[in-house]
Amino acid sequence: MWFKDWSRLNKKDEQDEEGNWIKGEWLAHCDCYEQLVKQREVDKKLDLSGIPPIFSDATVRSYDVNKFKSKENQGIAAMAKKAAGNYVTNYEAMKKQGKGLYLYSKVKGSGKTRLASSIANALVKTYGIDIAFIKSGDLITQIHNTMNKTSETTRSDIIKTFRNVELLVIDDLAIKEATVFDEGIFYDITDFRLEHRKPTIFTSNVTIDELERIYPGGRVNKRIKKMALEIYMPEEPVRDDEADSENAELEKLLFR
Ligand SMILES: Nc1ncnc2c1ncn2[C@@H]1O[C@H](COP(=O)(O)OP(=O)(O)OP(=O)(O)O)[C@@H](O)[C@H]1O
Ligand SMILES: [Mg+2]
């Protein structure tokens, strides 16, 4: 195939008689080929990331502040959106410090997972980084499954993956009371990531301070406080409104 002919791909820019530079014909193809390869890498990284498919197209820009009814909540949403955008823009600085984000609202369905997904999408697209996105409950289940005799993966394989990935998103942290086992797992992962300055984004229905109630050993909450900036999301659910409007559209199809 033509793009395997690297000598043609690498044809350099040339100067005409008047000294003007003309872009090498095959170099233009080369740029295009490189872009295609980059795009495929980004798509693959997004596919493997574990970002919920429902949010695969979610962007920070399309995060709609007006979904929230009260002015106060629109203001809180606007701040969260601004912080999300600035986190992406300033990712290199955040990464140097190993800082992530902690998206919190007590209320369910206020857009935490959606905003975390849109930040993750933007980071893969902008910087081509490797991301792992996992619900805290699924992380524990994956580790329990390694105790199964037929499992080819070990507990340390799983821990290693979540310790080392460049950016980790843990969704729904502290969704229920943790066992000593669960606490040990989150300690293992957060301690390593803190020490190696690897950024982590969390979403949760409890504040960082309240984590001490869920992980009474007191080590997980202290680490997370150091490794993530807390962002308050509006205390207003938008999931129900979204379901109502989606269903109303489909009912039109069903009953017309
Ligand atoms: N600002 C927003 N703009 C557009 N859609 C939104 C926004 N906020 C939330 N949504 C939609 O609301 C629904 C619920 O959002 P999401 O699942 O992110 O909530 P959550 O806070 O993570 O809930 P939970 O606490 O139950 O995990 C999603 O379908 C999401 O697309
Ligand atoms: Mg969620």
GROMACS .gro file of C-alpha atoms and ligand atoms in nm:
model
  288
    1MET     CA    1   0.000   0.000   0.000
    2TRP     CA    2   0.119   0.351  -0.075
    3PHE     CA    3   0.168   0.455   0.285
    4LYS     CA    4   0.415   0.175   0.339
    5ASP     CA    5   0.651   0.351   0.096
    6TRP     CA    6   0.824   0.558   0.363
    7SER     CA    7   1.069   0.723   0.120
    8ARG     CA    8   0.772   0.875  -0.062
    9LEU     CA    9   0.598   0.963   0.262
   10ASN     CA   10   0.903   1.144   0.385
   11LYS     CA   11   0.959   1.355   0.077
   12LYS     CA   12   1.075   1.692   0.215
   13ASP     CA   13   0.945   2.040   0.144
   14GLU     CA   14   1.127   2.204  -0.150
   15GLN     CA   15   1.217   2.557  -0.258
   16ASP     CA   16   1.114   2.691  -0.599
   17GLU     CA   17   1.337   2.916  -0.818
   18GLU     CA   18   1.231   3.222  -0.619
   19GLY     CA   19   1.316   3.059  -0.290
   20ASN     CA   20   0.952   2.999  -0.181
   21TRP     CA   21   0.895   2.682   0.017
   22ILE     CA   22   0.653   2.428  -0.135
   23LYS     CA   23   0.508   2.162   0.094
   24GLY     CA   24   0.627   1.816  -0.008
   25GLU     CA   25   0.339   1.633  -0.175
   26TRP     CA   26   0.391   1.309   0.010
   27LEU     CA   27   0.469   1.479   0.337
   28ALA     CA   28   0.113   1.612   0.328
   29HIS     CA   29  -0.009   1.253   0.301
   30CYS     CA   30   0.226   1.165   0.585
   31ASP     CA   31   0.071   1.432   0.815
   32CYS     CA   32  -0.267   1.292   0.729
   33TYR     CA   33  -0.154   0.937   0.800
   34GLU     CA   34  -0.007   1.037   1.135
   35GLN     CA   35  -0.333   1.206   1.227
   36LEU     CA   36  -0.522   0.890   1.138
   37VAL     CA   37  -0.290   0.676   1.350
   38LYS     CA   38  -0.326   0.921   1.642
   39GLN     CA   39  -0.705   0.920   1.608
   40ARG     CA   40  -0.709   0.539   1.613
   41GLU     CA   41  -0.491   0.536   1.926
   42VAL     CA   42  -0.726   0.781   2.097
   43ASP     CA   43  -1.031   0.573   1.997
   44LYS     CA   44  -0.864   0.259   2.130
   45LYS     CA   45  -0.774   0.427   2.458
   46LEU     CA   46  -1.131   0.550   2.497
   47ASP     CA   47  -1.265   0.202   2.419
   48LEU     CA   48  -1.042   0.042   2.680
   49SER     CA   49  -1.090   0.313   2.943
   50GLY     CA   50  -1.411   0.181   3.099
   51ILE     CA   51  -1.585   0.519   3.062
   52PRO     CA   52  -1.958   0.431   3.068
   53PRO     CA   53  -2.076   0.401   2.705
   54ILE     CA   54  -2.372   0.628   2.782
   55PHE     CA   55  -2.118   0.907   2.842
   56SER     CA   56  -1.878   0.827   2.558
   57ASP     CA   57  -1.975   1.149   2.379
   58ALA     CA   58  -2.009   1.364   2.691
   59THR     CA   59  -1.802   1.680   2.677
   60VAL     CA   60  -1.735   1.950   2.934
   61ARG     CA   61  -1.872   2.204   2.687
   62SER     CA   62  -2.208   2.021   2.657
   63TYR     CA   63  -2.248   2.004   3.036
   64ASP     CA   64  -2.566   2.208   3.064
   65VAL     CA   65  -2.582   2.444   3.358
   66ASN     CA   66  -2.947   2.522   3.277
   67LYS     CA   67  -3.052   2.164   3.357
   68PHE     CA   68  -3.071   2.285   3.716
   69LYS     CA   69  -3.380   2.480   3.820
   70SER     CA   70  -3.264   2.719   4.089
   71LYS     CA   71  -3.026   3.006   4.023
   72GLU     CA   72  -2.815   2.887   4.316
   73ASN     CA   73  -2.770   2.542   4.167
   74GLN     CA   74  -2.698   2.688   3.824
   75GLY     CA   75  -2.421   2.889   3.989
   76ILE     CA   76  -2.278   2.578   4.160
   77ALA     CA   77  -2.298   2.388   3.830
   78ALA     CA   78  -2.123   2.675   3.650
   79MET     CA   79  -1.836   2.662   3.902
   80ALA     CA   80  -1.806   2.285   3.863
   81LYS     CA   81  -1.804   2.320   3.485
   82LYS     CA   82  -1.537   2.591   3.501
   83ALA     CA   83  -1.322   2.377   3.731
   84ALA     CA   84  -1.361   2.077   3.499
   85GLY     CA   85  -1.254   2.279   3.195
   86ASN     CA   86  -0.961   2.436   3.381
   87TYR     CA   87  -0.852   2.096   3.510
   88VAL     CA   88  -0.824   1.973   3.150
   89THR     CA   89  -0.644   2.289   3.035
   90ASN     CA   90  -0.400   2.279   3.327
   91TYR     CA   91  -0.360   1.902   3.337
   92GLU     CA   92   0.019   1.914   3.304
   93ALA     CA   93   0.047   2.129   3.619
   94MET     CA   94  -0.209   1.913   3.804
   95LYS     CA   95  -0.021   1.600   3.701
   96LYS     CA   96   0.309   1.736   3.830
   97GLN     CA   97   0.148   1.775   4.171
   98GLY     CA   98  -0.043   1.447   4.138
   99LYS     CA   99  -0.369   1.633   4.196
  100GLY     CA  100  -0.706   1.497   4.096
  101LEU     CA  101  -1.065   1.598   4.165
  102TYR     CA  102  -1.333   1.483   4.406
  103LEU     CA  103  -1.682   1.547   4.267
  104TYR     CA  104  -1.933   1.544   4.548
  105SER     CA  105  -2.307   1.582   4.597
  106LYS     CA  106  -2.521   1.411   4.855
  107VAL     CA  107  -2.804   1.396   4.602
  108LYS     CA  108  -2.803   1.116   4.346
  109GLY     CA  109  -2.837   1.198   3.978
  110SER     CA  110  -2.682   1.545   3.990
  111GLY     CA  111  -2.430   1.478   3.711
  112LYS     CA  112  -2.112   1.366   3.893
  113THR     CA  113  -2.046   1.060   3.676
  114ARG     CA  114  -2.133   1.257   3.365
  115LEU     CA  115  -1.890   1.538   3.448
  116ALA     CA  116  -1.613   1.294   3.548
  117SER     CA  117  -1.665   1.109   3.217
  118SER     CA  118  -1.644   1.430   3.017
  119ILE     CA  119  -1.318   1.526   3.188
  120ALA     CA  120  -1.179   1.178   3.115
  121ASN     CA  121  -1.289   1.200   2.749
  122ALA     CA  122  -1.122   1.539   2.712
  123LEU     CA  123  -0.795   1.424   2.873
  124VAL     CA  124  -0.766   1.124   2.641
  125LYS     CA  125  -0.845   1.336   2.336
  126THR     CA  126  -0.616   1.625   2.432
  127TYR     CA  127  -0.316   1.447   2.581
  128GLY     CA  128  -0.356   1.086   2.458
  129ILE     CA  129  -0.317   0.954   2.813
  130ASP     CA  130  -0.420   0.611   2.941
  131ILE     CA  131  -0.722   0.616   3.168
  132ALA     CA  132  -0.902   0.358   3.378
  133PHE     CA  133  -1.257   0.440   3.482
  134ILE     CA  134  -1.412   0.205   3.737
  135LYS     CA  135  -1.698   0.202   3.986
  136SER     CA  136  -1.567   0.137   4.336
  137GLY     CA  137  -1.799  -0.162   4.375
  138ASP     CA  138  -1.674  -0.318   4.049
  139LEU     CA  139  -1.315  -0.274   4.163
  140ILE     CA  140  -1.384  -0.475   4.478
  141THR     CA  141  -1.578  -0.737   4.278
  142GLN     CA  142  -1.286  -0.775   4.035
  143ILE     CA  143  -1.054  -0.842   4.327
  144HIS     CA  144  -1.294  -1.090   4.488
  145ASN     CA  145  -1.316  -1.272   4.154
  146THR     CA  146  -0.941  -1.331   4.156
  147MET     CA  147  -0.993  -1.561   4.455
  148ASN     CA  148  -1.187  -1.790   4.229
  149LYS     CA  149  -0.975  -2.098   4.155
  150THR     CA  150  -1.026  -2.065   3.779
  151SER     CA  151  -0.919  -1.700   3.770
  152GLU     CA  152  -0.610  -1.629   3.561
  153THR     CA  153  -0.574  -1.283   3.713
  154THR     CA  154  -0.430  -1.231   4.057
  155ARG     CA  155  -0.523  -0.974   4.317
  156SER     CA  156  -0.187  -0.805   4.266
  157ASP     CA  157  -0.245  -0.782   3.886
  158ILE     CA  158  -0.560  -0.581   3.949
  159ILE     CA  159  -0.406  -0.363   4.218
  160LYS     CA  160  -0.104  -0.300   3.995
  161THR     CA  161  -0.327  -0.186   3.708
  162PHE     CA  162  -0.513   0.068   3.920
  163ARG     CA  163  -0.199   0.182   4.096
  164ASN     CA  164  -0.009   0.247   3.775
  165VAL     CA  165  -0.255   0.379   3.520
  166GLU     CA  166  -0.181   0.743   3.440
  167LEU     CA  167  -0.525   0.871   3.535
  168LEU     CA  168  -0.770   0.671   3.743
  169VAL     CA  169  -1.137   0.759   3.784
  170ILE     CA  170  -1.309   0.590   4.079
  171ASP     CA  171  -1.681   0.641   4.044
  172ASP     CA  172  -1.921   0.613   4.340
  173LEU     CA  173  -1.656   0.592   4.609
  174ALA     CA  174  -1.793   0.491   4.950
  175ILE     CA  175  -2.131   0.392   4.812
  176LYS     CA  176  -2.181   0.162   5.113
  177GLU     CA  177  -2.014   0.081   5.442
  178ALA     CA  178  -1.670  -0.064   5.371
  179THR     CA  179  -1.531  -0.385   5.514
  180VAL     CA  180  -1.174  -0.401   5.643
  181PHE     CA  181  -1.092  -0.580   5.318
  182ASP     CA  182  -1.238  -0.297   5.104
  183GLU     CA  183  -1.052  -0.039   5.309
  184GLY     CA  184  -0.726  -0.226   5.257
  185ILE     CA  185  -0.776  -0.226   4.880
  186PHE     CA  186  -0.847   0.147   4.861
  187TYR     CA  187  -0.554   0.215   5.092
  188ASP     CA  188  -0.321   0.010   4.868
  189ILE     CA  189  -0.427   0.200   4.558
  190THR     CA  190  -0.453   0.554   4.697
  191ASP     CA  191  -0.132   0.529   4.897
  192PHE     CA  192   0.068   0.426   4.590
  193ARG     CA  193  -0.093   0.689   4.370
  194LEU     CA  194  -0.029   0.962   4.628
  195GLU     CA  195   0.335   0.865   4.666
  196HIS     CA  196   0.388   0.849   4.290
  197ARG     CA  197   0.193   1.170   4.218
  198LYS     CA  198  -0.058   0.996   3.994
  199PRO     CA  199  -0.382   1.193   3.958
  200THR     CA  200  -0.714   1.032   4.051
  201ILE     CA  201  -1.067   1.162   4.000
  202PHE     CA  202  -1.335   1.047   4.243
  203THR     CA  203  -1.711   1.085   4.248
  204SER     CA  204  -1.903   1.029   4.568
  205ASN     CA  205  -2.220   1.095   4.765
  206VAL     CA  206  -2.015   1.168   5.079
  207THR     CA  207  -1.765   1.446   5.143
  208ILE     CA  208  -1.395   1.372   5.187
  209ASP     CA  209  -1.427   1.438   5.563
  210GLU     CA  210  -1.720   1.196   5.586
  211LEU     CA  211  -1.507   0.922   5.431
  212GLU     CA  212  -1.365   0.859   5.776
  213ARG     CA  213  -1.702   0.714   5.876
  214ILE     CA  214  -1.688   0.468   5.583
  215TYR     CA  215  -1.316   0.387   5.617
  216PRO     CA  216  -1.266   0.411   5.994
  217GLY     CA  217  -0.895   0.332   5.977
  218GLY     CA  218  -0.854   0.702   5.889
  219ARG     CA  219  -0.590   0.642   5.625
  220VAL     CA  220  -0.800   0.651   5.308
  221ASN     CA  221  -0.970   0.989   5.373
  222LYS     CA  222  -0.639   1.156   5.470
  223ARG     CA  223  -0.475   1.041   5.148
  224ILE     CA  224  -0.768   1.146   4.933
  225LYS     CA  225  -0.770   1.491   5.097
  226LYS     CA  226  -0.409   1.532   4.986
  227MET     CA  227  -0.455   1.399   4.635
  228ALA     CA  228  -0.781   1.560   4.516
  229LEU     CA  229  -0.950   1.901   4.506
  230GLU     CA  230  -1.309   1.880   4.625
  231ILE     CA  231  -1.576   2.011   4.389
  232TYR     CA  232  -1.933   2.056   4.508
  233MET     CA  233  -2.202   1.960   4.261
  234PRO     CA  234  -2.559   2.093   4.281
  235GLU     CA  235  -2.784   1.921   4.533
  236GLU     CA  236  -3.051   1.872   4.270
  237PRO     CA  237  -3.126   1.556   4.072
  238VAL     CA  238  -3.158   1.594   3.697
  239ARG     CA  239  -3.185   1.223   3.616
  240ASP     CA  240  -3.565   1.212   3.667
  241ASP     CA  241  -3.629   1.512   3.443
  242GLU     CA  242  -3.408   1.358   3.177
  243ALA     CA  243  -3.596   1.025   3.201
  244ASP     CA  244  -3.931   1.208   3.177
  245SER     CA  245  -3.833   1.398   2.863
  246GLU     CA  246  -3.672   1.093   2.697
  247ASN     CA  247  -3.981   0.885   2.769
  248ALA     CA  248  -4.216   1.157   2.649
  249GLU     CA  249  -4.032   1.159   2.313
  250LEU     CA  250  -4.054   0.780   2.279
  251GLU     CA  251  -4.416   0.768   2.390
  252LYS     CA  252  -4.491   0.992   2.094
  253LEU     CA  253  -4.347   0.717   1.872
  254LEU     CA  254  -4.532   0.437   2.054
  255PHE     CA  255  -4.874   0.595   2.071
  256ARG     CA  256  -4.899   0.812   1.763
  257LIG     N1  257  -2.536   1.940   3.352
  257LIG     C1  258  -2.580   1.836   3.283
  257LIG     N2  259  -2.592   1.847   3.150
  257LIG     C2  260  -2.642   1.746   3.080
  257LIG     N3  261  -2.685   1.628   3.134
  257LIG     C3  262  -2.673   1.613   3.265
  257LIG     C4  263  -2.618   1.714   3.346
  257LIG     N4  264  -2.615   1.672   3.471
  257LIG     C5  265  -2.665   1.549   3.471
  257LIG     N5  266  -2.701   1.512   3.349
  257LIG     C6  267  -2.767   1.386   3.315
  257LIG     O1  268  -2.831   1.339   3.432
  257LIG     C7  269  -2.817   1.199   3.446
  257LIG     C8  270  -2.760   1.167   3.583
  257LIG     O2  271  -2.624   1.208   3.587
  257LIG     P1  272  -2.513   1.120   3.660
  257LIG     O3  273  -2.534   0.976   3.637
  257LIG     O4  274  -2.384   1.179   3.621
  257LIG     O5  275  -2.548   1.155   3.813
  257LIG     P2  276  -2.463   1.118   3.945
  257LIG     O6  277  -2.451   1.244   4.020
  257LIG     O7  278  -2.341   1.048   3.908
  257LIG     O8  279  -2.565   1.020   4.019
  257LIG     P3  280  -2.531   0.912   4.134
  257LIG     O9  281  -2.510   0.990   4.260
  257LIG    O10  282  -2.658   0.830   4.140
  257LIG    O11  283  -2.414   0.834   4.091
  257LIG     C9  284  -2.729   1.152   3.333
  257LIG    O12  285  -2.806   1.086   3.236
  257LIG    C10  286  -2.667   1.278   3.276
  257LIG    O13  287  -2.654   1.272   3.138
  258MG      MG  288  -2.278   0.849   3.945
   0.00000   0.00000   0.00000
